Amino acid sequence: MIRIDNVHKRFAGGGGAALAGVDLTIARGEVFGVIGRSGAGKSTLLRLLNGLEKPSEGHVRFDGIDVATLGPADLRQLRRRVGMIFQNFGLLSSATVAQNVALPLKIAGTPRAAIAARVAELLDRVGLHDHATKYPAQLSGGQKQRVGIARALATGPDVLLCDEATSALDPETTRDVLALIAALNRDLGLTIVLITHEMDVVRQGCDRVAVLKAGQVVETGPVADVVIDPQHAETRALLADAGDIGPGAHDFAGQVVHFTVHGAATTTPLISRIARETGADLTILDGRVGRLRDTAYAQLTLGIAGGNTAAALELLAQYGRVSR
Amino acid sequence: MTDFFADVVWSDIALATVDTLIMVFGSLGLTVLIGLPLGLALFLTAPGQVWANRGLHGALAVAVNILRSLPFIILLIVLIPVTLALVGTSLGVAGAIVPLVAGAAPFFARLVETALREVDRNTIEAVQAMGATTRDLVLRALLPEALPGIIAAGTVTAIALVSYTAMAGAVGAGGLGDLAIRYGYQRFQTDVMVVTVALLIVLVQLVQMLGDRLVRHFSRR
Ligand SMILES: Nc1ncnc2c1ncn2[C@@H]1O[C@H](COP(=O)(O)OP(=O)(O)OP(=O)(O)O)[C@@H](O)[C@H]1O
Ligand SMILES: [Mg+2]
């Protein structure tokens, strides 16, 4: 659906390149995450997708159409197919909730009567029908983002771009908003590009993820693979920020290994089983157990001592991935 | 007390007050008519905005700065030939309007530009991302969002115009300033001076109060 082809972006006024040769393919109907630290170029990448920014080099294609080649009218048409939400919501403070949601429809020239019905339907979907006549200043952050989402959906887009959409929200509200985004993906088949600097958001909400560092994609793949078996130092650092990869136990007298497991094996009582079968003592030094969208996973630092350590490691490897 | 004001010709005061009101609000109307589009143009042509154009922005900024760097009393004199050409006289209320607007419009335009810059960057981007034309962006987002700021700018400008009209009185514009200068300064009639000063103060207070009230009415933050 979206192909990003060797895209470079340099801003006038010098500095390094914001993007330096990005290649990505985003499939129809998936939730695609882009994670990276501040200044990595995430927002720049997202803004290229709806032509708010033009690449200095390379191509961004939407269903095969190069965004940069579109004239102003065609670009406006494209933007109606691409909704966008923002960290700071970007709502009109001078307009009510209903007027904010109606704005894209007015701009698209939708007839008045149809606008009212559509706005009511959208506010229902995001659970804000009781707040239609309020102004944004009277809403909580989570409610503001729901208005942002309703507004982004107004013209019935196929794609939703989310720029740090949950970064201004607390963890619980973040979960609610991500659940809403997941529901849109499921119910409407919306393709979603989600930008964040938090691994938790990627884990909760995305199918695939690209890790962006200094304008380059350093790792990309299904979330389960990237989270469980990170290949690049930047990915590991981002995971460490989220508390995923603990410092381990340096004082343990014995073998220390990192063990990751996901899917059905996560709930197998394998540690006691391995201990019984090999006579080795196993202890959990650090770890995290959670969910990647819909599958369970565990990422543990294990200490192994005594008994047949080699056999214990072999058994572990049958259930999941072992690394030192 | 009554003795002190015995020599004040109240009908003159009334006429002068009306002249001042006409000059202030007439020129305020024209100032908004010219200054608002000028302020918008300054904002839209600035770097990073939809009509970003270094040359045009620079040219507008220089023109605005030139008019703003002239003290109003100088502008009054410099513009006499222009006023003569435009309205046929450089005297009276009609003659004052041209320099008043020339002095106030660039000032107002800068304030409008500042008010527009206060509009949340994300909001502008969100509206652009909807597929808005520049016209939609201006009419449906920028102006409504900046409205309280623009009204505040209008209030400051109206008050500046009150003081400009008083100065314009010095070169034959009429109004309260003219009265204050003719009676208070040239004939040492302190009573007239006191009355005109009091009226000017009241006028400024009323304008400020009205402006503040409108700003509050339109603010939703
Ligand atoms: N309009 C611009 N003009 C000049 N430089 C810019 C512009 N926008 C972004 N940059 C630069 O490009 C780089 C990437 O910025 P970008 O906003 O894409 O980062 P980001 O990953 O979204 O960061 P954050 O998490 O802080 O939002 C930064 O170095 C930034 O300074
Ligand atoms: Mg950003």
XYZ file of C-alpha atoms and ligand atoms in Angstrom:
577
model
C 0.000 0.000 0.000
C 2.786 2.447 0.945
C 6.298 2.099 -0.465
C 9.114 4.268 0.752
C 12.015 4.025 -1.619
C 15.502 5.219 -0.692
C 14.134 8.428 0.801
C 16.479 11.178 1.896
C 15.387 14.397 3.512
C 17.631 17.374 4.131
C 16.224 20.579 5.519
C 17.304 23.946 4.226
C 19.548 25.651 6.738
C 22.042 22.848 7.074
C 22.443 20.309 9.828
C 22.670 16.617 9.007
C 20.063 14.808 6.941
C 16.820 14.154 8.842
C 16.380 10.991 6.768
C 19.259 9.191 5.060
C 18.080 6.453 2.720
C 14.934 4.956 4.185
C 13.311 1.931 2.519
C 10.046 0.593 3.922
C 6.958 -1.174 2.680
C 3.734 -0.892 4.621
C 1.045 -3.421 3.755
C -2.678 -2.741 3.558
C -4.467 -3.378 6.840
C -1.433 -3.651 9.090
C -0.422 -1.594 12.113
C 3.097 -0.487 11.342
C 5.187 1.042 14.117
C 8.173 3.323 13.735
C 10.217 3.700 16.878
C 13.221 5.888 17.532
C 14.622 8.468 19.847
C 13.937 12.181 19.694
C 15.375 13.626 16.494
C 15.635 10.240 14.758
C 13.419 11.560 11.948
C 10.147 9.836 12.821
C 7.888 12.860 12.344
C 9.693 13.797 9.147
C 9.114 10.282 7.797
C 5.416 10.416 8.674
C 4.950 13.867 7.142
C 6.360 12.587 3.850
C 3.493 10.107 3.633
C 0.800 12.768 3.196
C 2.979 15.254 1.387
C 3.346 17.731 4.244
C 7.028 17.363 3.437
C 8.720 16.495 0.128
C 11.641 14.060 -0.038
C 14.964 15.566 -1.135
C 15.664 12.280 -2.877
C 13.782 9.015 -3.376
C 10.081 8.260 -3.674
C 7.040 7.776 -1.484
C 4.364 5.804 -3.304
C 0.760 5.318 -2.314
C -0.771 2.431 -4.244
C 1.945 3.023 -6.782
C 1.384 6.772 -7.088
C 4.371 8.961 -6.277
C 3.151 11.554 -3.746
C 5.692 14.132 -4.909
C 4.284 14.148 -8.438
C 0.738 15.040 -7.372
C -0.570 18.515 -8.175
C -2.174 20.577 -5.400
C -5.715 19.326 -6.121
C -4.671 15.653 -6.297
C -2.617 16.064 -3.143
C -5.668 17.446 -1.314
C -7.620 14.450 -2.602
C -4.952 12.074 -1.298
C -4.972 13.759 2.094
C -8.661 12.998 2.451
C -7.718 9.322 2.249
C -5.074 9.719 4.936
C -6.098 10.706 8.451
C -3.531 12.082 10.854
C -3.403 12.476 14.632
C -0.852 14.318 16.735
C 0.814 14.243 20.127
C -0.664 17.649 20.989
C -3.955 16.814 19.281
C -3.975 19.840 16.943
C -7.608 20.624 17.638
C -9.109 24.045 16.974
C -9.469 25.571 20.419
C -12.068 27.988 19.052
C -14.384 25.219 17.836
C -16.537 22.711 19.705
C -15.910 18.982 19.577
C -18.601 18.584 16.912
C -17.250 21.518 14.879
C -13.745 20.068 15.045
C -14.942 16.721 13.736
C -17.036 18.456 11.065
C -14.114 20.491 9.729
C -12.629 17.920 7.317
C -16.134 17.312 5.948
C -16.742 21.028 5.379
C -13.389 21.260 3.652
C -14.295 18.275 1.475
C -17.564 20.020 0.543
C -19.900 17.467 2.156
C -23.546 18.651 2.262
C -24.650 20.141 5.607
C -27.236 17.498 6.474
C -24.819 14.671 5.793
C -22.207 16.357 8.006
C -24.427 16.365 11.096
C -25.243 12.669 10.731
C -21.635 11.709 10.076
C -20.353 13.734 13.058
C -22.880 12.034 15.370
C -21.796 8.628 14.084
C -18.093 9.432 14.575
C -18.575 10.794 18.087
C -20.467 7.616 18.926
C -17.628 5.499 17.666
C -15.051 7.234 19.871
C -17.414 7.399 22.842
C -17.838 11.170 22.953
C -21.493 11.687 21.999
C -22.105 13.469 25.320
C -19.354 15.992 24.703
C -20.333 17.334 21.267
C -20.865 20.930 22.383
C -17.804 21.178 24.649
C -14.646 23.032 23.708
C -11.299 21.177 23.693
C -10.138 23.087 26.791
C -12.941 21.366 28.705
C -11.714 17.849 27.834
C -9.067 15.519 29.274
C -6.072 14.517 27.165
C -7.583 11.138 26.331
C -10.845 12.747 25.258
C -8.967 15.290 23.126
C -7.156 12.481 21.345
C -10.493 10.761 20.735
C -11.714 13.957 19.098
C -8.519 13.918 17.051
C -9.235 10.357 15.987
C -12.891 11.091 15.137
C -11.735 14.058 13.078
C -9.087 11.978 11.301
C -11.735 9.395 10.403
C -14.294 11.910 9.148
C -13.550 11.628 5.448
C -13.363 7.823 5.602
C -9.619 7.397 5.059
C -7.813 4.087 4.345
C -4.742 5.121 6.310
C -4.281 6.637 9.742
C -0.981 8.311 10.600
C -0.298 8.660 14.324
C 2.532 10.958 15.403
C 3.283 10.177 19.058
C -0.467 10.036 19.531
C -0.186 8.674 23.062
C 2.929 10.463 24.284
C 0.976 13.136 26.164
C -1.232 10.549 27.883
C -0.871 8.497 31.064
C -0.334 4.703 30.745
C -3.982 3.820 31.272
C -5.296 6.372 28.782
C -2.549 5.231 26.402
C -3.938 1.691 26.600
C -7.476 2.956 25.905
C -6.397 4.993 22.898
C -4.291 2.110 21.533
C -7.266 -0.201 22.000
C -9.402 2.240 20.018
C -6.778 2.353 17.266
C -6.617 -1.456 17.239
C -10.414 -1.599 16.926
C -10.319 0.756 13.945
C -7.685 -1.432 12.355
C -9.805 -4.528 12.919
C -13.280 -3.130 12.153
C -12.515 -0.727 9.338
C -9.443 -2.441 7.935
C -7.575 0.811 8.383
C -3.852 0.738 7.658
C -2.112 2.409 10.568
C 1.332 3.954 10.792
C 2.176 4.595 14.392
C 5.165 6.610 15.492
C 6.472 6.446 19.017
C 9.544 6.521 21.187
C 8.107 3.954 23.612
C 8.618 0.235 23.118
C 5.507 -0.417 25.216
C 3.364 1.255 22.566
C 4.928 -0.876 19.829
C 4.369 -4.006 21.869
C 0.758 -3.184 22.669
C -0.294 -1.919 19.305
C 1.817 -2.924 16.294
C 2.143 -5.845 13.883
C 5.461 -4.811 12.430
C 7.997 -2.240 13.474
C 10.929 -0.326 12.059
C 13.622 1.055 14.342
C 14.844 4.436 13.183
C 18.165 5.891 14.238
C 19.656 9.115 12.900
C 17.494 8.995 9.782
C 18.140 5.336 8.965
C 16.149 2.170 9.533
C 18.467 -0.074 11.561
C 16.057 -2.941 12.092
C 12.638 -3.927 10.839
C 10.367 -6.936 11.153
C 7.401 -8.419 12.987
C 7.126 -6.998 16.496
C 7.534 -10.403 18.124
C 10.862 -10.963 16.337
C 12.217 -7.514 17.008
C 11.240 -7.460 20.669
C 12.276 -11.015 21.439
C 15.378 -11.183 19.359
C 16.675 -7.646 18.810
C 19.545 -7.518 16.313
C 20.702 -3.925 16.605
C 22.181 -2.124 19.601
C 19.649 0.703 19.191
C 16.746 -1.752 19.478
C 18.282 -3.271 22.590
C 18.753 0.201 24.051
C 15.101 1.071 23.388
C 14.048 -2.207 24.965
C 16.247 -1.481 27.962
C 14.535 1.907 28.326
C 11.244 0.072 28.560
C 12.695 -2.171 31.262
C 12.681 -5.201 28.951
C 16.305 -6.178 29.149
C 17.439 -5.908 32.714
C 21.051 -5.513 33.785
C 21.076 -9.179 34.861
C 22.724 -10.412 37.983
C 26.449 -9.972 37.948
C 26.869 -11.618 41.334
C 25.347 -14.943 40.413
C 27.792 -17.813 40.908
C 26.939 -19.990 37.942
C 25.815 -19.676 34.352
C 23.691 -16.612 33.423
C 21.617 -16.803 30.228
C 18.905 -14.713 28.578
C 15.900 -16.755 27.639
C 12.938 -15.621 25.574
C 9.842 -17.570 24.831
C 6.505 -16.712 23.250
C 3.232 -18.287 22.311
C 1.907 -21.420 24.008
C 5.292 -22.353 25.529
C 5.110 -19.216 27.700
C 2.632 -20.854 30.008
C 4.410 -24.236 30.162
C 5.874 -24.778 33.653
C 9.234 -25.414 32.075
C 11.633 -24.176 34.733
C 10.626 -26.719 37.353
C 10.422 -29.408 34.689
C 13.985 -28.712 33.496
C 15.235 -28.599 37.059
C 13.680 -31.982 37.804
C 14.988 -33.632 34.652
C 18.557 -32.309 34.773
C 19.151 -31.860 38.477
C 20.227 -28.257 37.806
C 18.998 -25.384 39.972
C 17.386 -22.578 37.977
C 16.588 -19.152 39.256
C 15.026 -16.086 37.655
C 17.398 -13.143 38.046
C 15.445 -10.645 35.989
C 12.641 -10.699 33.520
C 9.436 -9.587 32.035
C 6.266 -11.417 31.169
C 3.672 -9.758 28.987
C 1.760 -9.699 25.731
C 2.686 -8.710 22.201
C -0.674 -7.608 20.867
C -2.363 -11.032 21.219
C 0.388 -13.498 22.087
C 1.990 -14.037 25.474
C 5.752 -13.767 25.805
C 8.361 -13.946 28.533
C 11.872 -12.598 28.483
C 13.934 -13.853 31.403
C 17.471 -13.738 32.714
C 18.108 -17.132 34.257
C 20.811 -18.326 36.590
C 21.727 -22.015 36.291
C 23.948 -23.855 38.762
C 24.723 -27.436 39.674
C 23.445 -30.607 38.014
C 23.756 -31.074 34.259
C 23.913 -27.424 33.120
C 24.519 -28.332 29.488
C 21.428 -30.513 29.390
C 19.384 -27.753 31.031
C 20.485 -25.284 28.339
C 19.588 -27.769 25.637
C 16.107 -28.229 27.057
C 15.610 -24.472 27.332
C 16.522 -24.102 23.676
C 13.686 -26.459 22.776
C 11.146 -24.048 24.238
C 12.564 -20.685 23.280
C 15.647 -18.729 22.396
C 18.726 -18.791 24.594
C 21.547 -16.288 24.479
C 24.350 -15.381 26.835
C -15.941 74.283 41.119
C -18.599 75.488 38.685
C -16.623 78.737 38.423
C -13.558 76.879 37.213
C -15.398 75.463 34.215
C -17.454 78.647 33.597
C -15.550 79.601 30.438
C -15.670 76.155 28.830
C -17.708 76.175 25.632
C -19.389 72.819 25.971
C -20.731 72.746 22.420
C -17.128 73.008 21.151
C -16.184 70.140 23.423
C -19.071 68.039 22.109
C -18.122 68.723 18.482
C -14.497 67.951 19.170
C -15.464 64.705 20.888
C -17.525 63.642 17.894
C -14.628 64.516 15.572
C -12.269 62.424 17.674
C -14.652 59.463 17.690
C -15.077 59.667 13.903
C -11.328 59.850 13.378
C -10.529 57.017 15.793
C -13.197 54.571 14.660
C -13.190 55.570 10.980
C -9.457 55.083 10.757
C -9.680 51.937 12.886
C -12.068 50.437 10.309
C -9.735 51.269 7.442
C -6.748 50.118 9.483
C -8.310 46.693 9.986
C -9.285 46.532 6.317
C -5.693 47.135 5.259
C -3.768 45.787 8.239
C -5.489 42.416 8.511
C -4.626 41.233 4.993
C -1.169 42.748 5.412
C -0.662 40.876 8.697
C -1.896 37.665 7.064
C 0.479 38.178 4.159
C 3.376 38.765 6.566
C 2.483 35.539 8.375
C 1.834 33.349 5.336
C 4.993 34.394 3.477
C 7.255 33.792 6.483
C 9.685 30.856 6.270
C 7.997 27.495 6.882
C 4.474 28.789 6.155
C 2.217 27.916 3.227
C 3.288 30.816 0.996
C 6.867 30.910 2.271
C 8.599 33.495 0.106
C 11.718 35.127 1.375
C 11.654 38.015 -1.124
C 8.016 38.980 -0.667
C 8.183 38.591 3.101
C 11.291 40.745 3.223
C 9.709 43.447 1.048
C 6.549 43.577 3.180
C 8.558 43.618 6.384
C 10.731 46.488 5.169
C 7.698 48.535 4.072
C 6.002 47.963 7.415
C 9.146 48.787 9.337
C 9.717 52.025 7.432
C 6.237 53.290 8.263
C 6.609 52.155 11.845
C 10.005 53.757 12.340
C 8.703 57.271 11.541
C 7.395 59.093 14.609
C 3.736 59.817 13.956
C 4.194 63.590 14.016
C 6.737 63.275 11.184
C 4.471 60.922 9.254
C 1.705 63.534 9.506
C 3.855 66.126 7.751
C 5.529 63.781 5.271
C 2.158 62.490 4.100
C 0.555 65.904 3.454
C 1.086 65.677 -0.342
C -0.330 62.141 -0.396
C -3.338 63.228 1.628
C -3.940 66.172 -0.681
C -3.854 63.878 -3.677
C -6.178 61.306 -2.105
C -8.822 63.397 -0.320
C -8.196 66.915 -1.606
C -7.430 68.437 1.780
C -4.933 67.867 4.524
C -7.132 69.564 7.115
C -9.991 68.431 9.292
C -11.251 64.960 9.945
C -10.969 63.867 6.283
C -7.384 65.082 6.059
C -6.409 63.206 9.208
C -7.641 59.785 8.122
C -4.836 59.116 5.615
C -1.912 59.647 8.017
C -3.818 57.921 10.831
C -4.313 54.808 8.747
C -0.764 54.977 7.383
C 0.531 55.059 10.943
C -1.811 52.465 12.441
C -2.128 49.836 9.673
C 1.502 48.636 9.771
C 1.362 48.599 13.559
C -1.833 46.550 13.503
C -0.429 44.259 10.789
C 2.549 43.359 12.987
C 0.261 42.608 15.912
C -1.927 40.431 13.676
C 1.161 38.572 12.474
C 2.137 37.955 16.096
C -1.371 36.737 16.961
C -1.284 34.324 13.997
C 2.096 32.990 15.083
C 0.503 32.018 18.385
C -1.771 29.552 16.591
C -0.661 26.019 17.447
C 1.639 24.623 14.758
C -0.001 21.203 15.122
C -3.417 22.709 14.484
C -2.254 24.278 11.232
C -0.652 21.005 10.210
C -3.791 19.048 11.111
C -5.913 21.303 8.913
C -3.438 21.032 6.040
C -3.444 17.254 6.480
C -7.228 17.304 5.933
C -6.636 18.512 2.400
C -7.491 22.148 3.084
C -6.814 24.865 0.552
C -4.974 27.926 1.822
C -8.307 29.746 1.760
C -9.868 27.079 4.017
C -6.838 27.209 6.263
C -7.104 30.984 6.674
C -10.871 31.282 7.001
C -11.667 28.134 8.929
C -8.610 27.769 11.141
C -6.147 30.659 11.312
C -8.566 33.566 11.725
C -10.965 31.816 14.162
C -8.053 30.549 16.256
C -6.317 33.929 16.304
C -9.522 35.934 16.807
C -8.982 36.800 20.496
C -5.424 37.894 19.678
C -6.633 39.938 16.722
C -9.272 41.665 18.856
C -6.630 42.451 21.463
C -4.489 43.851 18.635
C -7.448 45.991 17.518
C -7.837 47.324 21.050
C -4.193 48.329 21.333
C -4.405 49.900 17.882
C -7.570 51.869 18.766
C -5.828 53.277 21.819
C -2.784 54.193 19.753
C -5.191 55.922 17.350
C -6.621 58.008 20.201
C -3.166 59.364 20.883
C -2.448 59.758 17.150
C -5.636 61.834 16.685
C -4.585 64.080 19.551
C -1.286 64.646 17.753
C -3.036 65.126 14.440
C -4.870 67.981 16.171
C -1.583 69.859 16.119
C -1.615 70.060 12.311
C -5.253 71.055 11.979
C -7.122 67.776 12.245
C -9.674 68.968 14.777
C -10.939 66.865 17.644
C -10.043 66.834 21.314
C -6.314 67.088 20.695
C -6.794 70.204 18.620
C -8.900 71.727 21.385
C -6.350 70.882 24.039
C -3.571 72.463 22.007
C -5.489 75.590 20.988
C -7.026 76.399 24.385
C -4.821 74.643 26.862
C -1.436 75.312 25.283
C -1.830 78.465 23.216
C -4.361 80.355 25.423
C -3.486 78.858 28.790
C -7.107 77.909 29.380
C -6.501 75.163 31.942
C -10.211 74.349 32.272
C -10.515 73.207 28.639
C -7.279 71.276 29.018
C -8.652 69.425 32.033
C -11.916 68.566 30.297
C -10.221 67.263 27.128
C -7.705 65.227 29.095
C -10.518 63.718 31.174
C -12.461 62.830 28.010
C -9.406 61.226 26.413
C -8.827 59.138 29.537
C -12.453 58.028 29.605
C -12.322 57.147 25.901
C -9.197 55.019 26.347
C -10.712 53.240 29.347
C -13.909 52.463 27.467
C -12.032 51.125 24.450
C -9.873 48.917 26.669
C -12.866 47.582 28.587
C -14.825 46.831 25.452
C -11.788 45.137 23.890
C -11.122 43.017 26.980
C -14.727 41.970 27.128
C -14.718 40.885 23.477
C -11.461 38.988 23.938
C -12.948 37.149 26.901
C -16.103 36.393 24.942
C -14.163 34.780 22.097
C -11.508 32.957 24.156
C -11.974 29.223 24.564
C -8.573 28.227 25.870
N 11.222 22.021 9.488
C 12.463 21.643 9.836
N 13.511 22.425 9.537
C 14.777 22.059 9.863
N 15.091 20.921 10.493
C 14.089 20.103 10.831
C 12.725 20.410 10.523
N 11.950 19.406 10.980
C 12.784 18.519 11.543
N 14.058 18.914 11.454
C 15.244 18.174 11.931
O 15.183 16.874 11.431
C 15.556 15.926 12.415
C 14.455 14.915 12.633
O 13.320 15.573 13.182
P 11.958 14.828 13.487
O 11.009 15.852 13.977
O 11.559 14.030 12.308
O 12.396 13.878 14.676
P 11.489 12.937 15.560
O 12.083 11.601 15.457
O 10.052 13.112 15.203
O 11.751 13.529 17.011
P 10.741 13.719 18.241
O 10.628 12.385 18.907
O 11.475 14.698 19.115
O 9.457 14.249 17.714
C 15.897 16.742 13.659
O 17.290 16.878 13.729
C 15.242 18.053 13.435
O 15.969 19.084 14.049
Mg 8.364 13.935 16.253
